[in-house]
Short mmCIF file of C-alpha atoms in Angstrom, two decimals:
data_model
loop_
_atom_site.label_atom_id
_atom_site.label_comp_id
_atom_site.label_asym_id
_atom_site.label_seq_id
_atom_site.Cartn_x
_atom_site.Cartn_y
_atom_site.Cartn_z
CA UNK A 23 0.05 -0.03 0.00
CA UNK A 24 1.35 3.39 -0.95
CA UNK A 25 2.21 5.80 1.67
CA UNK A 26 0.06 8.82 2.19
CA UNK A 27 1.86 12.14 2.10
CA UNK A 28 0.01 15.28 2.80
CA UNK A 29 0.85 19.05 2.89
CA UNK A 30 0.03 20.47 6.38
CA UNK A 31 0.95 23.22 8.50
CA UNK A 32 3.13 22.90 11.75
CA UNK A 33 1.60 23.26 14.96
CA UNK A 34 2.76 23.10 18.39
CA UNK A 35 1.81 19.40 18.38
CA UNK A 36 3.99 16.77 16.90
CA UNK A 37 4.01 15.96 13.39
CA UNK A 38 1.98 13.23 12.29
CA UNK A 39 3.35 9.77 11.86
CA UNK A 40 1.78 7.25 9.60
CA UNK A 41 3.41 4.15 10.62
CA UNK A 42 6.10 2.74 12.74
CA UNK A 43 9.89 2.99 12.11
CA UNK A 44 13.28 1.29 13.05
CA UNK A 45 14.98 2.34 16.34
CA UNK A 46 17.64 4.47 14.21
CA UNK A 47 14.83 6.28 12.26
CA UNK A 48 12.50 7.63 15.20
CA UNK A 49 11.47 11.10 15.42
CA UNK A 50 13.05 13.64 17.77
CA UNK A 51 10.33 13.50 20.60
CA UNK A 52 10.88 9.60 20.48
CA UNK A 53 14.44 9.97 20.93
CA UNK A 54 14.17 12.25 23.80
CA UNK A 55 12.10 9.73 25.56
CA UNK A 56 14.12 6.73 24.67
CA UNK A 57 15.95 4.88 27.42
CA UNK A 58 17.94 2.72 25.06
CA UNK A 59 21.48 2.32 26.15
CA UNK A 60 22.20 -0.54 23.52
CA UNK A 61 24.16 1.30 20.76
CA UNK A 62 24.15 -1.53 18.28
CA UNK A 63 22.35 -0.70 15.01
CA UNK A 64 20.13 -3.41 13.51
CA UNK A 65 21.13 -4.03 9.94
CA UNK A 66 19.10 -2.24 7.27
CA UNK A 67 18.25 -5.38 5.62
CA UNK A 68 15.77 -5.80 8.69
CA UNK A 69 13.90 -2.56 7.91
CA UNK A 70 10.26 -2.60 8.73
CA UNK A 71 8.51 -2.30 5.34
CA UNK A 72 6.80 0.96 6.21
CA UNK A 73 8.79 3.65 8.39
CA UNK A 74 7.41 6.73 9.34
CA UNK A 75 6.59 9.32 6.66
CA UNK A 76 5.45 12.95 7.29
CA UNK A 77 5.28 15.84 4.83
CA UNK A 78 4.81 19.30 5.84
CA UNK A 79 5.36 22.76 4.83
CA UNK A 80 5.90 25.55 7.65
CA UNK A 81 3.03 27.83 8.09
CA UNK A 82 4.44 30.00 10.77
CA UNK A 83 7.47 31.67 10.83
CA UNK A 84 33.18 20.97 -17.89
CA UNK A 85 30.16 23.09 -19.39
CA UNK A 86 30.89 25.82 -22.08
CA UNK A 87 27.90 28.06 -21.43
CA UNK A 88 28.46 31.19 -19.46
CA UNK A 89 28.08 30.27 -15.93
CA UNK A 90 24.89 31.61 -13.89
CA UNK A 91 24.47 32.64 -10.44
CA UNK A 92 21.95 31.02 -8.44
CA UNK A 93 19.42 33.58 -8.51
CA UNK A 94 19.44 34.02 -12.01
CA UNK A 95 19.16 30.13 -12.46
CA UNK A 96 16.32 30.16 -9.91
CA UNK A 97 13.95 32.41 -12.03
CA UNK A 98 15.23 31.51 -15.30
CA UNK A 99 13.38 27.96 -15.20
CA UNK A 100 10.22 29.61 -15.37
CA UNK A 101 8.97 32.97 -15.68
CA UNK A 102 6.55 32.59 -13.04
CA UNK A 103 7.89 30.14 -10.49
CA UNK A 104 11.25 29.35 -9.02
CA UNK A 105 13.55 26.33 -9.37
CA UNK A 106 12.42 23.56 -7.06
CA UNK A 107 15.23 21.76 -5.28
CA UNK A 108 15.15 18.90 -3.06
CA UNK A 109 17.71 18.90 -0.31
CA UNK A 110 18.16 15.06 0.78
CA UNK A 111 19.56 15.13 4.31
CA UNK A 112 18.72 18.86 5.02
CA UNK A 113 18.87 18.65 8.79
CA UNK A 114 22.64 17.96 8.89
CA UNK A 115 25.72 20.28 9.09
CA UNK A 116 25.97 20.93 5.41
CA UNK A 117 22.46 20.17 4.49
CA UNK A 118 20.71 22.72 6.78
CA UNK A 119 23.07 25.58 5.59
CA UNK A 120 22.43 24.71 2.03
CA UNK A 121 18.72 24.55 2.51
CA UNK A 122 18.57 27.91 4.17
CA UNK A 123 20.95 29.37 1.43
CA UNK A 124 19.03 28.19 -1.64
CA UNK A 125 15.81 29.29 0.00
CA UNK A 126 17.17 32.70 0.58
CA UNK A 127 18.34 32.77 -2.82
CA UNK A 128 14.85 32.30 -4.22
CA UNK A 129 14.77 28.66 -4.85
CA UNK A 130 11.56 26.41 -3.82
CA UNK A 131 13.11 24.05 -1.01
CA UNK A 132 12.18 20.92 0.35
CA UNK A 133 14.08 18.97 2.80
CA UNK A 134 14.01 15.16 2.99
CA UNK A 135 15.55 13.57 6.18
CA UNK A 136 15.04 10.69 8.57
CA UNK A 137 16.62 12.57 11.56
CA UNK A 138 18.94 10.07 11.96
CA UNK A 139 21.78 12.02 12.78
CA UNK A 140 20.44 13.15 16.03
CA UNK A 141 19.93 9.56 16.76
CA UNK A 142 23.59 9.01 16.48
CA UNK A 143 24.26 11.62 19.21
CA UNK A 144 21.98 10.08 21.50
CA UNK A 145 23.36 6.51 21.15
CA UNK A 146 26.90 7.54 21.53
CA UNK A 147 26.42 9.75 24.17
CA UNK A 148 27.54 12.97 21.97
CA UNK A 149 26.21 16.53 21.51
CA UNK A 150 26.59 19.31 19.37
CA UNK A 151 28.74 22.27 20.70
CA UNK A 152 26.07 24.66 19.66
CA UNK A 153 22.22 23.93 21.01
CA UNK A 154 20.12 23.08 17.90
CA UNK A 155 16.29 22.97 17.90
CA UNK A 156 13.97 20.58 16.20
CA UNK A 157 13.83 20.64 12.35
CA UNK A 158 10.12 21.64 12.62
CA UNK A 159 11.22 24.59 14.99
CA UNK A 160 13.99 25.41 12.59
CA UNK A 161 11.70 25.79 9.65
CA UNK A 162 8.98 27.61 11.56
CA UNK A 163 11.65 30.42 12.63
CA UNK A 164 12.77 30.41 9.07
CA UNK A 165 9.23 31.29 7.90
CA UNK A 166 8.76 33.68 10.46
CA UNK A 167 11.89 35.88 9.44
CA UNK A 168 11.76 35.60 5.98
CA UNK A 169 8.23 34.73 5.07
CA UNK A 170 9.99 31.76 2.86
CA UNK A 171 8.31 28.13 3.38
CA UNK A 172 10.53 25.21 3.24
CA UNK A 173 8.75 21.91 2.75
CA UNK A 174 9.64 18.88 4.85
CA UNK A 175 9.48 15.28 4.21
CA UNK A 176 10.33 13.04 7.07
CA UNK A 177 11.48 9.56 6.11
CA UNK A 178 14.19 7.13 5.07
CA UNK A 179 15.21 7.17 1.36
CA UNK A 180 16.43 3.58 1.72
CA UNK A 181 12.43 3.08 1.58
CA UNK A 182 11.79 3.56 -2.10
CA UNK A 183 8.14 3.64 -1.51
CA UNK A 184 8.48 6.78 0.72
CA UNK A 185 11.02 8.41 -1.67
CA UNK A 186 8.94 7.92 -4.63
CA UNK A 187 5.88 9.81 -3.00
CA UNK A 188 8.34 12.56 -2.01
CA UNK A 189 9.56 12.94 -5.61
CA UNK A 190 5.90 12.88 -6.77
CA UNK A 191 4.58 15.16 -4.52
CA UNK A 192 7.65 17.86 -4.90
CA UNK A 193 8.72 17.19 -8.41
CA UNK A 194 12.04 18.50 -7.84
CA UNK A 195 14.46 20.12 -10.88
CA UNK A 196 17.41 19.54 -8.77
CA UNK A 197 18.27 17.03 -5.90
CA UNK A 198 21.06 17.91 -3.64
CA UNK A 199 22.14 14.74 -2.03
CA UNK A 200 23.67 14.89 1.55
CA UNK A 201 21.64 12.14 3.04
CA UNK A 202 24.18 9.72 3.65
CA UNK A 203 26.15 8.44 6.90
CA UNK A 204 29.03 10.97 6.43
CA UNK A 205 31.73 9.87 9.14
CA UNK A 206 34.69 7.50 8.69
CA UNK A 207 35.14 6.77 12.32
CA UNK A 208 31.63 6.05 12.84
CA UNK A 209 31.75 3.41 9.92
CA UNK A 210 34.76 1.87 11.76
CA UNK A 211 33.24 1.54 15.18
CA UNK A 212 32.03 -2.09 14.64
CA UNK A 213 30.56 -4.57 11.89
CA UNK A 214 26.91 -3.21 12.66
CA UNK A 215 27.77 0.41 11.90
CA UNK A 216 30.07 -0.68 8.85
CA UNK A 217 26.92 -2.55 7.37
CA UNK A 218 24.82 0.33 7.95
CA UNK A 219 27.15 2.90 6.43
CA UNK A 220 27.38 0.84 3.40
CA UNK A 221 23.77 -0.14 2.73
CA UNK A 222 22.30 3.33 3.93
CA UNK A 223 24.73 5.27 1.56
CA UNK A 224 24.69 2.98 -1.41
CA UNK A 225 21.08 1.71 -1.31
CA UNK A 226 20.04 5.30 -0.51
CA UNK A 227 21.71 6.51 -3.49
CA UNK A 228 20.51 4.15 -5.61
CA UNK A 229 16.86 4.68 -4.83
CA UNK A 230 17.41 8.47 -5.66
CA UNK A 231 18.44 7.43 -9.11
CA UNK A 232 15.68 5.29 -9.75
CA UNK A 233 13.17 7.83 -8.47
CA UNK A 234 14.71 10.32 -10.70
CA UNK A 235 14.35 7.86 -13.44
CA UNK A 236 11.02 7.14 -12.83
CA UNK A 237 9.47 10.37 -11.75
CA UNK A 238 11.65 13.23 -12.58
CA UNK A 239 13.70 12.63 -15.73
CA UNK A 240 15.00 16.17 -16.20
CA UNK A 241 16.13 16.39 -12.60
CA UNK A 242 19.94 17.27 -11.87
CA UNK A 243 21.60 15.34 -9.26
CA UNK A 244 24.16 17.15 -7.07
CA UNK A 245 25.75 14.52 -5.10
CA UNK A 246 28.15 15.42 -2.26
CA UNK A 247 30.92 12.87 -2.51
CA UNK A 248 34.44 13.13 -0.79
CA UNK A 249 37.90 13.87 -1.76
CA UNK A 250 38.79 10.82 0.72
CA UNK A 251 37.63 8.78 -2.46
CA UNK A 252 40.95 9.49 -4.08
CA UNK A 253 43.28 8.76 -1.23
CA UNK A 254 46.86 10.32 -0.99
CA UNK A 255 48.47 9.12 -4.39
CA UNK A 256 52.01 10.04 -5.34
CA UNK A 257 50.80 12.06 -8.46
CA UNK A 258 48.67 14.83 -8.82
CA UNK A 259 44.75 14.57 -8.09
CA UNK A 260 42.73 15.37 -11.21
CA UNK A 261 38.79 16.55 -11.12
CA UNK A 262 37.35 13.13 -11.41
CA UNK A 263 39.20 11.73 -14.57
CA UNK A 264 42.61 11.39 -15.85
CA UNK A 265 44.21 10.77 -19.30
CA UNK A 266 46.68 8.16 -19.50
CA UNK A 267 48.89 6.47 -22.32
CA UNK A 268 49.33 2.74 -21.84
CA UNK A 269 51.32 0.64 -24.28
CA UNK A 270 50.98 3.20 -26.94
CA UNK A 271 47.15 3.79 -26.56
CA UNK A 272 45.61 6.84 -24.70
CA UNK A 273 42.20 7.08 -22.78
CA UNK A 274 40.49 9.23 -20.33
CA UNK A 275 39.47 7.04 -17.46
CA UNK A 276 38.10 7.55 -14.21
CA UNK A 277 40.69 8.76 -11.69
CA UNK A 278 41.72 5.75 -9.57
CA UNK A 279 40.24 5.29 -5.94
CA UNK A 280 41.82 4.43 -2.80
CA UNK A 281 39.39 4.64 0.04
CA UNK A 282 40.64 4.45 3.62
CA UNK A 283 37.36 3.67 5.49
CA UNK A 284 33.97 1.76 4.77
CA UNK A 285 32.62 5.16 4.38
CA UNK A 286 34.82 6.31 1.96
CA UNK A 287 34.28 2.97 0.21
CA UNK A 288 30.44 3.53 0.03
CA UNK A 289 30.99 6.93 -1.61
CA UNK A 290 33.48 5.06 -4.19
CA UNK A 291 30.44 2.67 -4.96
CA UNK A 292 28.07 5.73 -5.27
CA UNK A 293 30.15 7.26 -7.81
CA UNK A 294 30.35 4.20 -9.93
CA UNK A 295 26.61 3.90 -9.67
CA UNK A 296 25.97 7.51 -10.63
CA UNK A 297 28.25 7.33 -13.61
CA UNK A 298 26.83 4.21 -14.81
CA UNK A 299 23.07 5.51 -14.83
CA UNK A 300 24.06 8.80 -16.60
CA UNK A 301 25.39 6.60 -19.17
CA UNK A 302 22.78 4.14 -19.31
CA UNK A 303 19.69 6.30 -18.67
CA UNK A 304 20.67 9.75 -19.46
CA UNK A 305 20.69 11.12 -15.89
CA UNK A 306 22.38 14.29 -15.48
CA UNK A 307 24.80 14.51 -12.46
CA UNK A 308 27.40 16.42 -10.94
CA UNK A 309 29.47 14.73 -8.26
CA UNK A 310 30.99 17.33 -5.85
CA UNK A 311 34.12 15.49 -4.07
CA UNK A 312 34.11 18.03 -1.11
CA UNK A 313 37.11 18.47 1.09
CA UNK A 314 37.11 19.10 5.00
CA UNK A 315 34.53 21.52 5.99
CA UNK A 316 35.12 23.97 8.83
CA UNK A 317 33.08 26.71 10.35
CA UNK A 318 29.59 27.20 11.51
CA UNK A 319 28.02 30.24 10.67
CA UNK A 320 26.60 31.44 7.07
CA UNK A 321 24.60 34.44 6.59
CA UNK A 322 21.10 32.59 7.01
CA UNK A 323 22.09 30.39 10.14
CA UNK A 324 23.45 33.52 11.84
CA UNK A 325 20.00 35.22 11.64
CA UNK A 326 18.50 33.68 14.69
CA UNK A 327 19.62 31.17 17.52
CA UNK A 328 16.84 28.77 16.47
CA UNK A 329 18.53 28.61 12.97
CA UNK A 330 21.96 27.64 14.42
CA UNK A 331 23.90 25.07 12.61
CA UNK A 332 25.36 21.93 14.68
CA UNK A 333 29.11 22.08 15.68
CA UNK A 334 30.72 18.64 16.08
CA UNK A 335 33.99 18.38 18.10
CA UNK A 336 34.20 15.00 19.17
CA UNK A 337 36.58 12.27 17.74
CA UNK A 338 33.74 10.43 15.61
CA UNK A 339 31.98 13.67 13.89
CA UNK A 340 34.16 16.53 14.45
CA UNK A 341 36.35 17.70 11.63
CA UNK A 342 39.90 18.69 12.20
CA UNK A 343 39.88 22.49 12.36
CA UNK A 344 36.62 22.52 14.31
CA UNK A 345 37.85 20.02 16.73
CA UNK A 346 41.19 22.11 17.45
CA UNK A 347 39.22 25.32 18.19
CA UNK A 348 37.37 23.61 20.69
CA UNK A 349 40.11 21.91 22.31
CA UNK A 350 42.14 25.43 22.44
CA UNK A 351 38.85 27.15 23.98
CA UNK A 352 39.03 24.43 27.05
CA UNK A 353 42.59 24.11 27.35
CA UNK A 354 42.95 20.82 25.99
CA UNK A 355 46.01 19.99 23.85
CA UNK A 356 45.40 19.94 20.38
CA UNK A 357 45.34 16.32 19.22
CA UNK A 358 47.50 15.44 16.33
CA UNK A 359 47.42 12.17 15.01
CA UNK A 360 50.71 10.51 14.47
CA UNK A 361 53.26 12.57 12.69
CA UNK A 362 50.56 15.12 11.67
CA UNK A 363 51.73 15.30 7.83
CA UNK A 364 48.24 14.24 6.73
CA UNK A 365 47.31 16.79 4.18
CA UNK A 366 43.86 17.49 2.90
CA UNK A 367 41.59 19.79 1.03
CA UNK A 368 39.71 22.26 3.23
CA UNK A 369 36.79 24.81 2.86
CA UNK A 370 34.55 27.09 4.65
CA UNK A 371 31.04 25.98 5.25
CA UNK A 372 29.94 29.24 3.48
CA UNK A 373 31.80 27.83 0.31
CA UNK A 374 29.92 24.71 0.75
CA UNK A 375 26.68 26.25 0.02
CA UNK A 376 28.06 28.57 -2.54
CA UNK A 377 29.34 25.51 -4.46
CA UNK A 378 26.22 23.69 -4.39
CA UNK A 379 24.21 26.67 -5.85
CA UNK A 380 26.72 27.12 -8.58
CA UNK A 381 26.07 23.62 -9.61
CA UNK A 382 22.56 23.72 -9.37
CA UNK A 383 22.68 26.93 -11.50
CA UNK A 384 24.92 25.35 -14.20
CA UNK A 385 23.51 21.89 -14.42
CA UNK A 386 25.02 18.98 -16.08
CA UNK A 387 23.81 18.09 -19.68
CA UNK A 388 21.52 14.85 -20.00
CA UNK A 389 23.75 11.84 -19.92
CA UNK A 390 26.93 13.67 -18.45
CA UNK A 391 28.53 12.75 -15.24
CA UNK A 392 30.50 15.62 -13.94
CA UNK A 393 33.35 15.79 -11.02
CA UNK A 394 34.16 18.92 -9.23
CA UNK A 395 36.77 18.95 -6.39
CA UNK A 396 35.08 21.14 -3.92
CA UNK A 397 37.81 22.46 -1.59
CA UNK A 398 39.69 25.80 -1.61
CA UNK A 399 42.96 25.26 0.37
CA UNK A 400 45.31 22.45 1.30
CA UNK A 401 46.67 22.07 4.75
CA UNK A 402 48.44 19.55 6.99
CA UNK A 403 47.31 18.67 10.31
CA UNK A 404 50.43 20.13 11.82
CA UNK A 405 50.02 23.37 9.81
CA UNK A 406 46.35 23.48 11.09
CA UNK A 407 47.82 23.20 14.62
CA UNK A 408 50.23 25.98 14.10
CA UNK A 409 47.41 28.29 12.95
CA UNK A 410 45.04 27.50 15.78
CA UNK A 411 48.16 28.07 18.33
CA UNK A 412 49.08 31.52 16.98
CA UNK A 413 45.39 32.53 16.76
CA UNK A 414 44.89 31.18 20.45
CA UNK A 415 47.91 33.21 21.54
CA UNK A 416 46.42 36.45 20.44
CA UNK A 417 43.33 35.70 22.46
CA UNK A 418 45.32 35.01 25.61
CA UNK A 419 45.18 31.18 25.42
CA UNK A 420 47.98 28.99 25.91
CA UNK A 421 47.61 26.46 23.23
CA UNK A 422 49.61 23.35 23.41
CA UNK A 423 49.80 20.44 20.79
CA UNK A 424 50.52 16.72 21.34
CA UNK A 425 51.00 13.82 19.23
CA UNK A 426 48.41 11.00 19.92
CA UNK A 427 48.65 7.43 18.40
CA UNK A 428 46.97 7.50 15.06
CA UNK A 429 43.67 5.62 15.27
CA UNK A 430 43.48 5.48 11.55
CA UNK A 431 45.32 3.43 8.98
CA UNK A 432 46.71 6.19 6.42
CA UNK A 433 50.20 7.83 5.38
CA UNK A 434 51.31 10.35 7.77
CA UNK A 435 53.75 12.20 5.62
CA UNK A 436 52.79 12.12 1.77
CA UNK A 437 52.53 14.19 -1.49
CA UNK A 438 49.43 15.82 -2.21
CA UNK A 439 48.50 18.19 -4.86
CA UNK A 440 44.66 18.28 -5.79
CA UNK A 441 43.40 20.18 -8.66
CA UNK A 442 40.35 22.37 -7.90
CA UNK A 443 39.63 24.75 -10.64
CA UNK A 444 36.08 23.96 -12.04
CA UNK A 445 34.24 25.54 -9.75
CA UNK A 446 36.35 28.53 -9.82
CA UNK A 447 35.77 28.95 -13.34
CA UNK A 448 32.11 28.76 -12.58
CA UNK A 449 32.45 31.87 -10.23
CA UNK A 450 33.19 30.41 -6.90
CA UNK A 451 34.70 33.28 -4.54
CA UNK A 452 36.24 31.33 -1.82
CA UNK A 453 36.61 32.36 1.96
CA UNK A 454 39.89 31.54 2.74
CA UNK A 455 41.26 30.86 6.26
CA UNK A 456 42.32 33.97 7.70
CA UNK A 457 43.38 35.22 11.07
CA UNK A 458 39.91 37.03 11.39
CA UNK A 459 38.22 33.68 10.70
CA UNK A 460 40.32 31.62 13.05
CA UNK A 461 39.61 34.52 15.59
CA UNK A 462 35.96 34.31 15.10
CA UNK A 463 35.87 30.28 15.61
CA UNK A 464 37.79 30.47 18.64
CA UNK A 465 35.68 33.17 19.97
CA UNK A 466 32.69 31.02 19.11
CA UNK A 467 34.04 27.99 20.72
CA UNK A 468 34.90 29.95 23.92
CA UNK A 469 31.32 31.25 24.00
CA UNK A 470 29.91 27.55 24.18
CA UNK A 471 32.82 26.05 26.19
CA UNK A 472 30.51 24.88 29.09
CA UNK A 473 28.98 22.71 26.86
CA UNK A 474 32.19 20.73 25.92
CA UNK A 475 32.32 17.14 27.31
CA UNK A 476 36.09 16.85 27.54
CA UNK A 477 35.56 12.98 27.55
CA UNK A 478 34.62 13.13 23.92
CA UNK A 479 37.76 14.78 22.89
CA UNK A 480 40.14 11.94 22.44
CA UNK A 481 39.87 9.36 19.56
CA UNK A 482 38.49 6.01 20.63
CA UNK A 483 37.67 4.44 17.28
CA UNK A 484 40.33 2.24 16.09
CA UNK A 485 40.79 1.32 12.45
CA UNK A 486 42.71 -1.96 13.43
CA UNK A 487 40.77 -2.99 16.67
CA UNK A 488 37.30 -2.88 15.12
CA UNK A 489 35.51 -6.19 15.32
CA UNK A 490 32.16 -7.85 14.78
CA UNK A 491 31.17 -7.26 18.25
CA UNK A 492 28.56 -4.33 18.70
CA UNK A 493 29.86 -1.45 20.72
CA UNK A 494 27.54 -0.89 23.67
CA UNK A 495 29.11 1.71 25.58
CA UNK A 496 29.74 5.44 24.59
CA UNK A 497 32.64 6.07 22.38
#
């Protein structure tokens, strides 16, 4: 039986649920009342047939053409109505900032999310540095401040019946796909979380591709990939493809992938599935291989405290620079893994939303699979630690650094030079890491330092020690 999805207005009562759901797809209200202490996840293959589904809109509160800005493209689509963008995973760190940014630029936005990221915190005993309110309250507040409506579909994209109804109801022109388990350490906690990560990410993306084929053939997929797909090769990293000559013959092929966790491996498989469906079905897709994101504020999330984005600082979901700023704020030595020569591409979250907007405004052609490397600067872990130490000293903080055993299996000293020109060519104006930005991040961390749980700072997930037994204590 098909799910019933209705457009309704938010009230102070809880949103409706049409059926039951697995433990990891509970609503926020259920999470608050849950006494669950066992952190192991059931395999996705045991999902109930009918997870809860709600839909509501807030009632309160490589291309050669000339690149377009997002606001131009939002209205070029139709003389009378804005372009419709579905943000899958719109309650998460990058997804929430992107949904608000696109709405503010004039796009008609719908969020699709099962709220499972909030459950992960509940299970692992973690919390965002910043207090974040429910997705319903967030959307209400956005409506009250801007007069703009964001539709909300609560459900699991691994349930194709739910996803189909969401696509048929909203009819997106573009689908921005953040809706994946995005933490490498989380995928390496134990067998059940490795299985969950791969099933959720690969099957969820496959369902999105089938939904586009069946219900939105002209829809443009903007998929958030990761620079981690490439690994750290001893040659320059190209944007998705490399031209090679072998035994006298030349071809342009997908750039070799060297994933370093079960999470990164799931993203590699996503990329292959997307490339195949572009070729076989004429899907249009842009794969944004994103670097490490830092920061918390965008123009939109800074408008009101109820629009605040999450800020993770723990060893499971926290990214390097964000973690270092919190560690400096509370007087904890900066935790450099191993030798600290690990080098990656980084970008400000304000550039994440800008890159997504540019990809939507300049879509891939039917059948085209584009890959953009989405970052603005490269840093080693040691370089980040030195920058935070210097910025902390200006604020009177005595910042120390210590090397800790590396919980990951990775090269700690290596060559790294990744190309990232395609988004610049489309008009990306980067927010580079400056003294003023570091000062702002540190002051932000100091503002909320009373919320820091120092027990969550040190890494506790080991690539080599993970096993089949579920982890049942807080990590």
